[in-house]
Short mmCIF file of C-alpha atoms and ligand atoms in Angstrom, two decimals:
data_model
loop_
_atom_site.label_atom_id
_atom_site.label_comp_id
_atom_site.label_asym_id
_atom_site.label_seq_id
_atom_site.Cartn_x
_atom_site.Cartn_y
_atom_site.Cartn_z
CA UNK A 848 51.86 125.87 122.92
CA UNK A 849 51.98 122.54 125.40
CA UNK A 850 54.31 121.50 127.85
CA UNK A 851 57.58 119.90 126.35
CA UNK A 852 60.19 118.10 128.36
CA UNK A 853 63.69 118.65 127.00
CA UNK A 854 65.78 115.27 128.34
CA UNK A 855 69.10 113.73 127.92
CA UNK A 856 71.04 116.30 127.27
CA UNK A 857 74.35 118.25 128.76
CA UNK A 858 72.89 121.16 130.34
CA UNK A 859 74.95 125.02 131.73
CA UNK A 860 72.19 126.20 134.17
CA UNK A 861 74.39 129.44 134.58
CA UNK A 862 72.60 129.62 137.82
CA UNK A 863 74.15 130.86 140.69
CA UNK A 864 75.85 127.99 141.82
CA UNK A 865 77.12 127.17 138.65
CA UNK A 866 74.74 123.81 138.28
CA UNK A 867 75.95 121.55 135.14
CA UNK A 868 74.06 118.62 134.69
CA UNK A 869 75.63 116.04 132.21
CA UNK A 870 72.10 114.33 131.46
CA UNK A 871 69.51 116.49 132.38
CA UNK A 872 65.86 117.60 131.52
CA UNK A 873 64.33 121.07 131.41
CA UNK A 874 60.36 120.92 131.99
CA UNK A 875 58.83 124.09 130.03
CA UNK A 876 54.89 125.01 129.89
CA UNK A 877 54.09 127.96 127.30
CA UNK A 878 56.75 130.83 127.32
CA UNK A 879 58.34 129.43 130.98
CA UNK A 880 60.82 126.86 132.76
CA UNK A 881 58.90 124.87 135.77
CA UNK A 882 61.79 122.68 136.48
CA UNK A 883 65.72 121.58 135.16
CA UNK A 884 67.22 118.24 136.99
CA UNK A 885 68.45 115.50 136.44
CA UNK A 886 67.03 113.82 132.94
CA UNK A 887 66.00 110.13 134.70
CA UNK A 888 64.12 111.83 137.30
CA UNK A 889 61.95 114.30 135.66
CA UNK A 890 60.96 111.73 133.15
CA UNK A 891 59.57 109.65 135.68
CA UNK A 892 57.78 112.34 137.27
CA UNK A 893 56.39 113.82 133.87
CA UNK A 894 53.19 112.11 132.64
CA UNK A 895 52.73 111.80 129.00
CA UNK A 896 50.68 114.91 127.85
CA UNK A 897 53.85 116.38 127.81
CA UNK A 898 55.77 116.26 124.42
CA UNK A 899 59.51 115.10 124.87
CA UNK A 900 62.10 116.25 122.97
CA UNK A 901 65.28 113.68 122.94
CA UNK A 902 68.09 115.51 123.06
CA UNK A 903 71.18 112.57 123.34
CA UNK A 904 74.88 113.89 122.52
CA UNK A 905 73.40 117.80 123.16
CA UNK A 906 74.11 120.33 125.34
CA UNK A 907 71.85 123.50 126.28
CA UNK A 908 72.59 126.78 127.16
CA UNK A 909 70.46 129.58 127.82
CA UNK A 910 70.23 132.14 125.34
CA UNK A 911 72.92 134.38 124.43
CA UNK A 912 72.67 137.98 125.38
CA UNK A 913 74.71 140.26 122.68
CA UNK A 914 74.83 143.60 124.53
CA UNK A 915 75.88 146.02 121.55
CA UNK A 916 74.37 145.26 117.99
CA UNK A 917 73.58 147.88 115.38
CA UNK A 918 70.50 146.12 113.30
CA UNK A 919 70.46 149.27 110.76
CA UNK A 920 73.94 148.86 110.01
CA UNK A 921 73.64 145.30 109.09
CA UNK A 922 73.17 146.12 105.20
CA UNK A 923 76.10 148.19 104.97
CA UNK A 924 78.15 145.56 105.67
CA UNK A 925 81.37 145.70 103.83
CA UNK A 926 81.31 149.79 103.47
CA UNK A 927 83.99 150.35 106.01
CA UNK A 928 87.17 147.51 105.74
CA UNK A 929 90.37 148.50 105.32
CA UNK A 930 89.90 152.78 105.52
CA UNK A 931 90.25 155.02 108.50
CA UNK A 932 88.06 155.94 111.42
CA UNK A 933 86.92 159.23 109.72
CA UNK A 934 86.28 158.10 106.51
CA UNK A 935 84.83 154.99 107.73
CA UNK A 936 82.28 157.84 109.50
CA UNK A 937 82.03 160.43 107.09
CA UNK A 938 82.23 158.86 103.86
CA UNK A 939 80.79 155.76 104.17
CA UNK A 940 78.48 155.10 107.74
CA UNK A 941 76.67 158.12 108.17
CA UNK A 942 75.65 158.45 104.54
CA UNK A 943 74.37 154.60 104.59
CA UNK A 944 72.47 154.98 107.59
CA UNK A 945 71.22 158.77 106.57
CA UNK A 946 69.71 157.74 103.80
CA UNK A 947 67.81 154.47 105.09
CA UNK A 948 64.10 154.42 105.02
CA UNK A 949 62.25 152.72 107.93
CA UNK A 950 61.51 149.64 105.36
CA UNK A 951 65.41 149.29 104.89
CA UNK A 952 65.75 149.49 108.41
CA UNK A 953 63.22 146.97 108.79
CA UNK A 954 65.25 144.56 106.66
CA UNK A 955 68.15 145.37 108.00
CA UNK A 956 67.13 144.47 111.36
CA UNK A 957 65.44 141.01 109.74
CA UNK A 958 68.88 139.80 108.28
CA UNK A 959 70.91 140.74 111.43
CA UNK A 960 68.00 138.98 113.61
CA UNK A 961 68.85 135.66 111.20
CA UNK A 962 72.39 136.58 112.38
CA UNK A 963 71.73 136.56 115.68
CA UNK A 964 69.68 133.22 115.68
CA UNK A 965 71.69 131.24 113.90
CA UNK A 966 74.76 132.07 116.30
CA UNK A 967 72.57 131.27 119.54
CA UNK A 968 71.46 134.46 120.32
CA UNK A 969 68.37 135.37 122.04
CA UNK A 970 68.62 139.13 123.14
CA UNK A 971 69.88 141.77 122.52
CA UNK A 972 70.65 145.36 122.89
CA UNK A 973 70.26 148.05 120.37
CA UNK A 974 72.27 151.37 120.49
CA UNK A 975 70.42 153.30 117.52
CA UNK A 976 69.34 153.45 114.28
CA UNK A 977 67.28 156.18 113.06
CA UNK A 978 64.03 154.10 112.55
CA UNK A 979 62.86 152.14 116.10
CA UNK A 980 59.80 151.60 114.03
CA UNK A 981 61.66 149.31 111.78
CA UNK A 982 63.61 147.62 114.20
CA UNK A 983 60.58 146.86 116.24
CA UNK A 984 58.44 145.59 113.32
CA UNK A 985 61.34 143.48 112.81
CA UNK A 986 61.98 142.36 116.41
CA UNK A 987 57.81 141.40 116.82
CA UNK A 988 58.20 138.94 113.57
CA UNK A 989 61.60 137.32 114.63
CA UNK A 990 60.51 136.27 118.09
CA UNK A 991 63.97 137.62 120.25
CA UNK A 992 64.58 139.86 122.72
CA UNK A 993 65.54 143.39 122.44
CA UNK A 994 66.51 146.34 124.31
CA UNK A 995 65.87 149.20 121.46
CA UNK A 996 66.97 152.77 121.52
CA UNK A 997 67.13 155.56 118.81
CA UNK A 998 70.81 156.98 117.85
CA UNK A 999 70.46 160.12 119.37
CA UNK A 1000 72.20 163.19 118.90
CA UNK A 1001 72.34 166.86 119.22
CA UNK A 1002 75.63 168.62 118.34
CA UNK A 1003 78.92 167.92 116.37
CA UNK A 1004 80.59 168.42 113.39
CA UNK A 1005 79.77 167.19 110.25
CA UNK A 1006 76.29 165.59 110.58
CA UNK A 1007 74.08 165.09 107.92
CA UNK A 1008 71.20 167.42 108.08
CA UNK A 1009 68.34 165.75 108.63
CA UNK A 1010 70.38 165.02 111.55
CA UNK A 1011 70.21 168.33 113.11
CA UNK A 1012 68.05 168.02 116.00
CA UNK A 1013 67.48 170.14 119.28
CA UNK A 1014 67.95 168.35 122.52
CA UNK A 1015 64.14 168.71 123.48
CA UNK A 1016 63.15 167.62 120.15
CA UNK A 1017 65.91 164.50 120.34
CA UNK A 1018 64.34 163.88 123.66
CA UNK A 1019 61.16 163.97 122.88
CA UNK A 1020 60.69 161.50 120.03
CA UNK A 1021 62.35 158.63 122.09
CA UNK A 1022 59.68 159.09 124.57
CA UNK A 1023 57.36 158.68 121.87
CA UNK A 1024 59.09 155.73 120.61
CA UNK A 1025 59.10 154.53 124.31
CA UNK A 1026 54.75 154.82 124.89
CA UNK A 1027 54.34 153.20 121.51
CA UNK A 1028 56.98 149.84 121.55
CA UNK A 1029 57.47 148.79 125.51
CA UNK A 1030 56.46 145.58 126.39
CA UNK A 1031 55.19 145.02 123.07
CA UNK A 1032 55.59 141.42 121.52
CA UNK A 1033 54.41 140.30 124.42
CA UNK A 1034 57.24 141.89 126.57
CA UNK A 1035 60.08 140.79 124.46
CA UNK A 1036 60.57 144.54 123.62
CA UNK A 1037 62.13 147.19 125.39
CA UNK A 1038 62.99 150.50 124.68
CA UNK A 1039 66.05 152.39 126.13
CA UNK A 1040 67.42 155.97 125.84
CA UNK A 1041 70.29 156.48 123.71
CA UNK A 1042 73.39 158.94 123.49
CA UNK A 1043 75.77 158.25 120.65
CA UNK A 1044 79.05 159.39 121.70
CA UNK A 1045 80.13 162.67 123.47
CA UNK A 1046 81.18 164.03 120.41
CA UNK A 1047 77.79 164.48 119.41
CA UNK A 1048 75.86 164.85 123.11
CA UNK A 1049 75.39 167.77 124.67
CA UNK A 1050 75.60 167.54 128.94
CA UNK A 1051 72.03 168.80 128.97
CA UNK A 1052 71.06 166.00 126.60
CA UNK A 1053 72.98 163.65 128.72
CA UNK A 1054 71.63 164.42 132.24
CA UNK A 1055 68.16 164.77 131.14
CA UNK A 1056 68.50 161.70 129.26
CA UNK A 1057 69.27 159.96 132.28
CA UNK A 1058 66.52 161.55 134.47
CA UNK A 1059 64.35 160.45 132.10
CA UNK A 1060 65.77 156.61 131.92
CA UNK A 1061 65.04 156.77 135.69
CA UNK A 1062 61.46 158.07 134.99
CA UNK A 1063 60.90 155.37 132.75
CA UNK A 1064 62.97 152.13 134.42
CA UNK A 1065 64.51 151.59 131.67
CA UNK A 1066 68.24 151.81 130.38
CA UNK A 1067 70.44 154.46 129.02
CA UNK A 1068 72.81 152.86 126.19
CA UNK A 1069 76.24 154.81 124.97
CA UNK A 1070 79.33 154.87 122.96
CA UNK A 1071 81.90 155.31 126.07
CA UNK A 1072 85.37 156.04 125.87
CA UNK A 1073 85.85 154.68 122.39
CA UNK A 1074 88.54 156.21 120.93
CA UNK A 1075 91.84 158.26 122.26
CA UNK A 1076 90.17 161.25 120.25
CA UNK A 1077 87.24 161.21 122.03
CA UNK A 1078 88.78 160.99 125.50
CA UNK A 1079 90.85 164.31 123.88
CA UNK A 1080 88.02 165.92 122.69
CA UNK A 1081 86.31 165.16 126.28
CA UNK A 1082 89.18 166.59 127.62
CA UNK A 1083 89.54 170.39 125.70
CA UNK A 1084 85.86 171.03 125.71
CA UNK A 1085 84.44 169.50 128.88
CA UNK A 1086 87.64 169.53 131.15
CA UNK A 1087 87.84 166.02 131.99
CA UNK A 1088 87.95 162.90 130.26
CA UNK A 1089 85.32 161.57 129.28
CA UNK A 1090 84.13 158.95 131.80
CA UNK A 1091 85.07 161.00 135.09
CA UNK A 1092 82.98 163.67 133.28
CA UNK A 1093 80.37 161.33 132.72
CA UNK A 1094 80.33 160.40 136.82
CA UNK A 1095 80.24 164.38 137.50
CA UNK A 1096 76.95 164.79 135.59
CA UNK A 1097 75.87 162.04 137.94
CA UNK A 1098 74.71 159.92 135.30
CA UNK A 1099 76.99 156.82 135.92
CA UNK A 1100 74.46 154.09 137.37
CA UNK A 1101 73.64 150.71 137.26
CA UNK A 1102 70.71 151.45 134.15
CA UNK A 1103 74.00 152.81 132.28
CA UNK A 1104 75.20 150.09 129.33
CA UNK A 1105 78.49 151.90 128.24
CA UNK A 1106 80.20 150.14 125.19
CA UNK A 1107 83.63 150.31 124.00
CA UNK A 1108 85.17 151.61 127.26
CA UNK A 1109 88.54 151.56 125.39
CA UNK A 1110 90.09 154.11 126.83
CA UNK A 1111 89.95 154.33 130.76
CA UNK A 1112 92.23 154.91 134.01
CA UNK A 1113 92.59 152.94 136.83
CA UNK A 1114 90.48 155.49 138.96
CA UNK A 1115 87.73 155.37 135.88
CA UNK A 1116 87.36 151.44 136.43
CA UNK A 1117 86.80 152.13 139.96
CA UNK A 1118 83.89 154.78 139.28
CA UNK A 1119 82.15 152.17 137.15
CA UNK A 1120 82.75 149.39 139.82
CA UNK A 1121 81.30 152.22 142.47
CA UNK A 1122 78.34 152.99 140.33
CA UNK A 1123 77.53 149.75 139.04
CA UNK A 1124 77.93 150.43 135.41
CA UNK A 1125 77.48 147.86 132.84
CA UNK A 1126 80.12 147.37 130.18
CA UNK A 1127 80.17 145.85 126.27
CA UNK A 1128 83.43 144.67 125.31
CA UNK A 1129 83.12 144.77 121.63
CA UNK A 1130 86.75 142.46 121.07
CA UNK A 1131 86.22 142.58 116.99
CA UNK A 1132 85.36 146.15 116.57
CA UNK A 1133 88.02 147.03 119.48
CA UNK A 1134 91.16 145.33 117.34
CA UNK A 1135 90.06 147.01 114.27
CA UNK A 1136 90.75 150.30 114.99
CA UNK A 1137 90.12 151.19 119.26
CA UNK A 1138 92.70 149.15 121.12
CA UNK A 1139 92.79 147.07 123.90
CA UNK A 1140 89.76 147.54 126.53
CA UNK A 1141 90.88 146.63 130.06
CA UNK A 1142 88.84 143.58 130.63
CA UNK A 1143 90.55 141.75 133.49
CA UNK A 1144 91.22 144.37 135.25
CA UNK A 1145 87.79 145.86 134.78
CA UNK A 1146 86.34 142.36 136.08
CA UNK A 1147 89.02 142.34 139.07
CA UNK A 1148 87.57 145.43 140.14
CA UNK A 1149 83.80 143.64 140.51
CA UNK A 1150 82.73 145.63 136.82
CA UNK A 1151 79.59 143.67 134.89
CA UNK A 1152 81.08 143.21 131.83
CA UNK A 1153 79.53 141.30 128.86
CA UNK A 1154 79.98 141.09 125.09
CA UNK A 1155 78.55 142.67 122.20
CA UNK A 1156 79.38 142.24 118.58
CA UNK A 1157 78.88 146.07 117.34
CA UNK A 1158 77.79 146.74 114.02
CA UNK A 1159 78.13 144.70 110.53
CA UNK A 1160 80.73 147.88 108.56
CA UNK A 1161 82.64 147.51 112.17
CA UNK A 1162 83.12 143.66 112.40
CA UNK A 1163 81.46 142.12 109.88
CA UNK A 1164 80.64 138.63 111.59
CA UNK A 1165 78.22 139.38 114.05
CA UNK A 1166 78.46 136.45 115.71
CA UNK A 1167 79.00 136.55 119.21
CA UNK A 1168 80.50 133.03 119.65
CA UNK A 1169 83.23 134.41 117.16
CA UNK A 1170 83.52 136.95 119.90
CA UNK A 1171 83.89 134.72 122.87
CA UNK A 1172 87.07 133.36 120.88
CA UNK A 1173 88.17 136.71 120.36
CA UNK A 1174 87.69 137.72 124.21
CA UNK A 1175 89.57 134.75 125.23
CA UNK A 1176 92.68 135.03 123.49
CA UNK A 1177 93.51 139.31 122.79
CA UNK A 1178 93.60 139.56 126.56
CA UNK A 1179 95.62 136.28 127.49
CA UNK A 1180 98.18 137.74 124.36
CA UNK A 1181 97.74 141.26 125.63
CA UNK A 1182 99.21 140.09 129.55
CA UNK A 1183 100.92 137.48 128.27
CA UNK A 1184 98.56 135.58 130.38
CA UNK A 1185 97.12 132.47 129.55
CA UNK A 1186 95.01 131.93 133.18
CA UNK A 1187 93.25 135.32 132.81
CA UNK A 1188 89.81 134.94 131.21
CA UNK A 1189 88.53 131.28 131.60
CA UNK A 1190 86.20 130.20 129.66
CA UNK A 1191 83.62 129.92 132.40
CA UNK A 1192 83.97 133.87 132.95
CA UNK A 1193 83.51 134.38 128.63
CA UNK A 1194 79.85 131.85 129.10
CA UNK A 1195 79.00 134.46 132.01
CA UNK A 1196 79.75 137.31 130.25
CA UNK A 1197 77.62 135.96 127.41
CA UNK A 1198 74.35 134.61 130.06
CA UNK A 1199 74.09 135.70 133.37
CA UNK A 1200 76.27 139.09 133.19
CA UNK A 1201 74.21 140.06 129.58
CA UNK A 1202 70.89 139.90 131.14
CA UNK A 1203 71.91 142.34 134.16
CA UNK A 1204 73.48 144.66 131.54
CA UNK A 1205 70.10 144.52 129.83
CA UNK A 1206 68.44 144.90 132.93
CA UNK A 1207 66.58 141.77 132.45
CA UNK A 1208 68.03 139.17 135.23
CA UNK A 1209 64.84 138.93 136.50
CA UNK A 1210 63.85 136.91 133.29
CA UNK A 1211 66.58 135.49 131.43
CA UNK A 1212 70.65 134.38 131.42
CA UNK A 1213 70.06 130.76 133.26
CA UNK A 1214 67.93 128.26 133.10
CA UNK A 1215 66.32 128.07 136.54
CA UNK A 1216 62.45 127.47 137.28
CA UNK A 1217 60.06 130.61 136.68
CA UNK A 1218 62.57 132.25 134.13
CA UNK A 1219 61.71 132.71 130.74
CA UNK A 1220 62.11 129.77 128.11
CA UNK A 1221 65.14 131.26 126.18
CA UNK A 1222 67.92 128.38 125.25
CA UNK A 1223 70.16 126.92 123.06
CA UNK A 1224 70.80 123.47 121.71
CA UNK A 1225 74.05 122.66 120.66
CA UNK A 1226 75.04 119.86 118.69
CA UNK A 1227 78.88 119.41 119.16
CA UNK A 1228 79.10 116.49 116.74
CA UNK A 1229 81.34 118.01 113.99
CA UNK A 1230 85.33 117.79 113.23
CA UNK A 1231 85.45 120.67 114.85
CA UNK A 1232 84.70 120.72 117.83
CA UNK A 1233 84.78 117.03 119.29
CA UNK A 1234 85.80 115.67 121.19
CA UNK A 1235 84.20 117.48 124.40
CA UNK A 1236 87.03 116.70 127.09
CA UNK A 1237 86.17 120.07 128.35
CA UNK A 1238 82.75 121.08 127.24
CA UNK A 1239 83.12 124.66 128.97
CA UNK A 1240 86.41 125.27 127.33
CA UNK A 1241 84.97 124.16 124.04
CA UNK A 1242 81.66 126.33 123.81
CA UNK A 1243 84.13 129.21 123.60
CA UNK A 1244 87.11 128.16 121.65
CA UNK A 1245 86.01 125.82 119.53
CA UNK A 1246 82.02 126.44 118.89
CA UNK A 1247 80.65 128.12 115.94
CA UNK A 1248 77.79 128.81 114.63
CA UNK A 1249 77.09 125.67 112.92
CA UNK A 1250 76.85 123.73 116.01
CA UNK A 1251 73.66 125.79 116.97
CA UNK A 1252 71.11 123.20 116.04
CA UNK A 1253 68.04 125.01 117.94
CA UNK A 1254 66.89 127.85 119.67
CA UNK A 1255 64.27 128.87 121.74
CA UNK A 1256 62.27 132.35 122.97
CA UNK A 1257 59.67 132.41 125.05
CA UNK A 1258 59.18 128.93 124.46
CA UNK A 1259 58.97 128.83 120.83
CA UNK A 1260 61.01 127.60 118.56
CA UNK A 1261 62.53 129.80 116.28
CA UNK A 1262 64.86 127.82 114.73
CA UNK A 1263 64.71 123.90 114.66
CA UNK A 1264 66.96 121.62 113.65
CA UNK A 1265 68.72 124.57 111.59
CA UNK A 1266 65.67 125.63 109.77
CA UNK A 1267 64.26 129.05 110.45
CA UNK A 1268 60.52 129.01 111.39
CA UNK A 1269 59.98 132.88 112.21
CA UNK A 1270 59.97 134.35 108.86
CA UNK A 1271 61.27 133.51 105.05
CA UNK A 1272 65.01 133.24 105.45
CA UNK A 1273 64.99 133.16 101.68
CA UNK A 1274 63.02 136.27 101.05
CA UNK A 1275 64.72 138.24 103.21
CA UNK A 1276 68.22 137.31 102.04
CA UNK A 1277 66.76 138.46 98.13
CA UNK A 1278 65.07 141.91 99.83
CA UNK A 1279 68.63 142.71 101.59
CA UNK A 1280 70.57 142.43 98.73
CA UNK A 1281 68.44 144.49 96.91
CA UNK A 1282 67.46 147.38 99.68
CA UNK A 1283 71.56 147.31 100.14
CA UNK A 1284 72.51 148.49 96.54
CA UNK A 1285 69.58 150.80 96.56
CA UNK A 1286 70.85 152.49 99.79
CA UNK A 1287 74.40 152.67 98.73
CA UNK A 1288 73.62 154.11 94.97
CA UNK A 1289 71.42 156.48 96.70
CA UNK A 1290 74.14 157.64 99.04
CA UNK A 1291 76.71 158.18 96.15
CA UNK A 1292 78.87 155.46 98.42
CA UNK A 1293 81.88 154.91 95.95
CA UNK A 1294 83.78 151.81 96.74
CA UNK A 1295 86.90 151.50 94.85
CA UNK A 1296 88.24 148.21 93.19
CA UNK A 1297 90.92 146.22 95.15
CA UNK A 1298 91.97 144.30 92.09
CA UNK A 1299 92.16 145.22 88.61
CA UNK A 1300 88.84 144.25 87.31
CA UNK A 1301 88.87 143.05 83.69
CA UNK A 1302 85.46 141.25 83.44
ZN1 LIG B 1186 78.35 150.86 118.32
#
């Protein structure tokens, strides 16, 4: 791979000083940035070994950083719309995902990675599937970024049985997951600790799982405070609620990516603000059936909170500029409040805040010399979204996924010009719809008609 000198285009540094350049150049050798300014100025000072890539009427952002995605759920999209939270659970999500083999997993994780590309995104974060072998054959081939962990639990009501693990046991094959998949792909994977929910985590399982993150460096990533059940439940059999319980095991830190976060005092914002916990707001998956997560007042308080799309059976379009939309306007209708969120907090949320959640600052969320090449090139020509009065305001309300022309990993292209260059977009749409029907016949998942089917 040879230098290439991005030029002429609208650039969002998302540095710290919040640099915008309306014409500017990005200089990139191999997988890095060496230098972003002004376009004029670094073509003059680039000599002509180095490819240029025109990019007139475009704007780049670095790339997106989806903090909560569930890559094995990503087939069984479509099991869980319109039916409660327990049957959504026990009747359709936990026999899909129990009966996936590490090849369905594999495919799963393809088609959401093709998700996640196409909508600009270049990391992510993974709270569990059953199969991290899958998701990291997957993750090697598509070229993006992930933070992987294994769904992990050891108690609760309910589970399938080849769910029933010990702690130790649950414990002990993440650590092997951990020696055989970190830093592979040349460093674009990570693996994390998981903890599904509290419903299913045991406090030993918890604070070891920590102590181990900490062993590691690496992350701990759980369901937090998702439902009013759960704070309930938290409540009868640990004696607290379920994040002040959490931050008397001691395992609130800033390595602790807790999603949902639905349900939460005033004092519990404050222990994540203390702690430096990271939060996914998960806006889709949060109006279907959790409620409203307190986002202002959990960024008023100095909380890291970014987005994350959740799984395919929770929101179905996992497409996290759909869920900058989303983020902007349930919390301005919430407050009845249309100054809280700006769009410029959303982009962060999206960049610079996703890469600290994922523990991965050092590398990615801006474009700034030494960081990794990771970016996005928009192409805003379309009815809708010109024209760009306010280019900010329109990357989140009026951007979708269509206007992601190109994006970049490590310096690669992995999608150009809208054409997918990491793997067979067509073969792996054909081997999805297949490995989907197989896994729902062989979980005996019975959807009924909606309409009265006559042909
Ligand atoms: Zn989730």
């Amino acid at each position: 791979m040879c230098a290439q000198l991005l030029m002429n285009a609208g650039i969002l540094t998302m540095d710290a000083a919040g640099r915008q350049y309306n014409r500017g150049a990005i200089l990139i050798d191999r997988d890095r940035i060496v230098k972003v300014g002004q376009s004029d100025a670094l073509q003059a000072e680039t000599g002509p070994e180095v490819e240029r890539v025109d990019l007139r009427g475009k704007w780049v952002l670095p790339g997106l950083v989806n903090t909560h995605v569930h890559t094995s759920q990503h087939l069984g999209r479509g099991l869980g719309d319109d039916v409660s939270l327990l049957t959504w659970l026990h009747e359709r999500i936990w026999p899909y995902e129990s009966n996936m083999t590490e090849d369905d997993s594999y495919v799963s994780s393809l088609l959401c990675g093709l998700e996640q590309i196409r909508s600009g995104v270049t990391c992510f974060a993974e709270p569990g599937g059953q199969h991290v072998n899958g998701m990291g054959r997957a993750i090697s081939e598509l070229g993006i970024r992930a933070a992987l962990a294994r769904s992990t639990m050891d108690m609760g009501e309910g589970l399938p049985g080849r769910w029933n693990e010990h702690t130790q046991q649950a414990l002990d094959i993440q650590v092997e997951n951990l020696e055989r998949w970190h830093g592979k792909a040349d460093g674009r994977i990570r693996v994390w600790f998981g903890l599904r929910t509290i419903f299913n985590n045991s406090d030993d399982l918890i604070v070891r799982t920590k102590e181990l993150a900490d062993r590691y460096g690496v992350g701990v990533h759980m369901h937090v405070a998702e439902i009013k059940e759960e704070v309930e439940f938290a409540q009868a059999t640990r004696g607290a609620t379920t994040v002040t319980h959490l931050n008397r095991l001691g395992v609130l830190d800033r390595n602790f990516l807790a999603v949902h976060c639905v349900w939460m005092t005033e004092a519990e914002i404050q222990m994540f603000a203390e702690r430096g916990v990271k939060v996914s707001h998960n806006p889709a998956a949060a109006m279907r059936v959790l409620g409203f997560a307190k986002i202002p007042e959990m960024l008023a308080a100095g909380v890291c909170v970014t987005i994350g799309t959740d799984g395919a059976p929770s929101n179905n379009r996992m497409t996290l500029i759909d869920e900058m939309w989303m983020t902007s306007l349930i919390h301005k209708g919430r407050l009845l409040d249309p100054t809280v969120m700006p769009a410029e907090t959303i982009l962060r949320m999206v960049t610079s805040e996703g890469a600290r959640a994922v523990l991965w600052e050092d590398e990615i969320g801006s474009l700034e010399p030494g960081k990794k090449a990771d970016l996005v090139v928009i192409n805003p020509d379309s009815a809708t979204m010109l024209p760009m009065h306010d280019p900010v305001a329109n990357f989140v309300t009026s951007m979708h996924a269509s206007n992601v022309e190109s994006v970049m990993a490590d310096g690669r292209w992995l999608m150009r010009d809208r054409k997918i260059r990491v793997v067979d977009e067509a073969a792996v749409l054909e081997e999805a719809k297949q490995r989907a029907a197989a896994i729902v016949q062989r979980a005996g998942i019975k959807l009924p008609n909606r309409f009265n089917v006559v042909g």
